[in-house]
Amino acid sequence: MAFDILEQALLNYDNLNLPKNFDPHVQIAGNYAPVPEQSVSHSLPVTGAIPDCIDGVYLRNGANPLFEPLGGHHLFDGDGMIHAVTIGGGCARYACRFTETERLVQERSIGRPVFPKTIGELHGHSGIARLLLFYARGLFGLIDHRHGTGVANAGLVYFNGHLLAMSEEDLPYHVRITPSGDLVTAGRYNFEGQLDSPMVAHPKIDPVSGELFALSYNFSHKPYLTHFRFSPDGKMSPKIEIPVEIPTMMHDFAITENFVVIPDQQVVFNLRKMINGGSPVMYDDKKTPRFGFLPKNATDSSNLIWVDSPADTFCFHLWNAWEETESNEVVVIGSCMTPPDSIFNGQDEDLKAILTEIRFNLVTGDSARRPIVSKPEEVNLEVGMVNQSLVGRKTRYAYLAITEPWPKACGFAKVDLWSGEIKKYIYGDQLYGGEPYFLGREVYSDCEREDDGFIMVFVHDEKKWRSELQIVNAIDLKLEASVELPNRVPYGFHGTFVHASHLPHQA
């Protein structure tokens, strides 16, 4: 009761003047509002024809708070929910389930939110007080904070028989796909006892070697950043400490044929700013941005090459990278965001996400950047992917959400990374979507075209208040089929596809 009284006092203080980036009335309004779980719905209505070669489960992760927030709330703070569409024989089924994290299970049993929200609540003195209150409850046995505090709402990856849901502040969570197309959380996954730290939300699978590459960061003590990898059968390499002087916010990274590409950029964690009343996530204009290039077979950081990068190259996501050996360069493709910390600290209406090529010469230490499309200031391109069978190798096409009006996506773009040509697929009046997922036809048969495949994306109609899965031919951007869904799908984050042949072999 004493803790509850103290918490209410903190909430009354915090809620007096919440900025819109932390105001739940803004962050979870409209189609950002949460939905309940949905058991499997069969024989969904289909307009058009689902291509016969699509056989498996499309899954997309997102933030979906179980309880109405009591205090500040950022879009990234919501509990993880996976939406799954099982496709086979031209038919479709749908289900959505929470990922049963330790946090969600405990809050459900208590009946209200008690775990602090990393972005929405941990600001200033009240943020420190909320942390102390949280650990005090743990000390008295009212909650258990020893086995994970994360939400698993961001990345999804299928590796070595495990569908893993991830967020940066916790270990991954293993989710099983049932034969009916439902989802069941198997539990917090530490790779058979090998992993003792969180992973960033976007580990990379090398399409040639089958290895999984990952990073882990810590914002409170050294080592602030470590790298490790897993063999195709799940054996973990020793961790390699990446020498950085201050903890960097690192949501994504890249790989090439021979390197792990590590962005050490200007959005950092600064706990002193939090003590002084600000956000622990901030833009440090005094820091020189740089990228590190670590050999993929390295056993320590002695051969790590750092190259300073040009100004304004903060990328929340990196779409691909590859080596051009004739010029000793590594090419990195990402969406450079300005202002860099606006998604954490406000001003999001002025945010620009410019698709950019950044070149790094590993011999001379030179670097250069250029926007890929003409008039880049006229289109925000964020959230998307390249053909996953070419990750780390030179790619021609990227498929990216057109995030207008930010952060909604009015459509997606197919961008020729070589020529800068951009082709747009617009959903329509008051229709918005999320990440376009590219499913290459080469998953099923031999294919010579990099863009031979399909775009899968959830689209929501804000007039009719209903959602559908659209399947678009990636070559000509023609709609092949739309699957009407039984309930609304909130705008979310990242997805993956698990082929039907893999489902019987799940762990």
C-alpha angles and dihedrals in degrees: 000000000000091000090048092052091050091048092052090052090053091048092050089052096045098046096057095088114007116174114231093255088064100031110109090205086066103030097053101030126121113355091353087071115109125257131207124253117277125208119219116304113197134207097019117197111265126198112201120359128301108227110257092230093065105094119155143042128311110204131186128187128212148155115275115162112218092208132035106263115255095202139003116349133186123198089247092057100072125111115265119262125178121209113204131192114188113204129190137140091007092300130109140207128189138205137158127199139173115248101243100231122175087251095053094045092053095044091048090053091048093044100231142049115284104153114093117250109239098218106018100049111022099090129123127329094329089055091054089047091052091051091050090047091050094052091043089058087051092050090055092047096248091123136010114233096167098087105050140312101197133113104219091215104133125054131033126195133169110214133159094347095313128111102208126198114199148188126169100250098059146032116277120272121229113227123187125211110220123218089256092054097258124132128236125183109230093189147261107329125217098170093258094314096313100107122066101167138056122268129222112259095250113055113172128233113207104226092211105042096028091225122144115226121199146170131210125198133195123197099191106052144003136311085055092180135025135176129209139157140207128223116234090265092053103261111149124224121223113277118259118211111227107211109235123152098214131027111266127204100242115174097160144013137176143233133213129192091280108011144060106223112215121190113211099185142166101269103092143164114254115177091184089065088055091052089052092053104269138104119287088226112072146153112253107203091183093062119092110229116229143165125227124215113203121182108247092231094048120135094193138008097261092107095044111129119207120200122183113236129217121265120279096029100127106140120186086191132026115205100195146325135204142174126252100195097185089067098030088239136138115208117211122192118201145136108259111213128208128220084031098210099036094110088061103033108031137261091102093149089070096046118129124195108192120189103234142183114215119190123201123191106209092196103046098027092232123142136185138180135206134176110247100212126051115253091017091175089069098062133043112212115189136141116033143091151233128244101298093216087068101047108143092016131090110285131187103199136051126184112211137171116250096228100204125165086025124271094013119080116228091187142320135267132222105212127195101219092198101050101022091236112154127199118190131210108196118195097212142247110347091348117129136175143176140228113358107226115208115213109189119217088222086078085077107027144001111293133178099192119083091208097047101121145064139283115225118195139158111237126192126204107215092192098052093028095226136117136218141179111243121203112200129186105244094210100057100010092236119151109250099179144343123210116208110224124216094230141019118284112210119223106272147165133260137355146189140191127234115200118229091241090063097051097080090052098056116133 
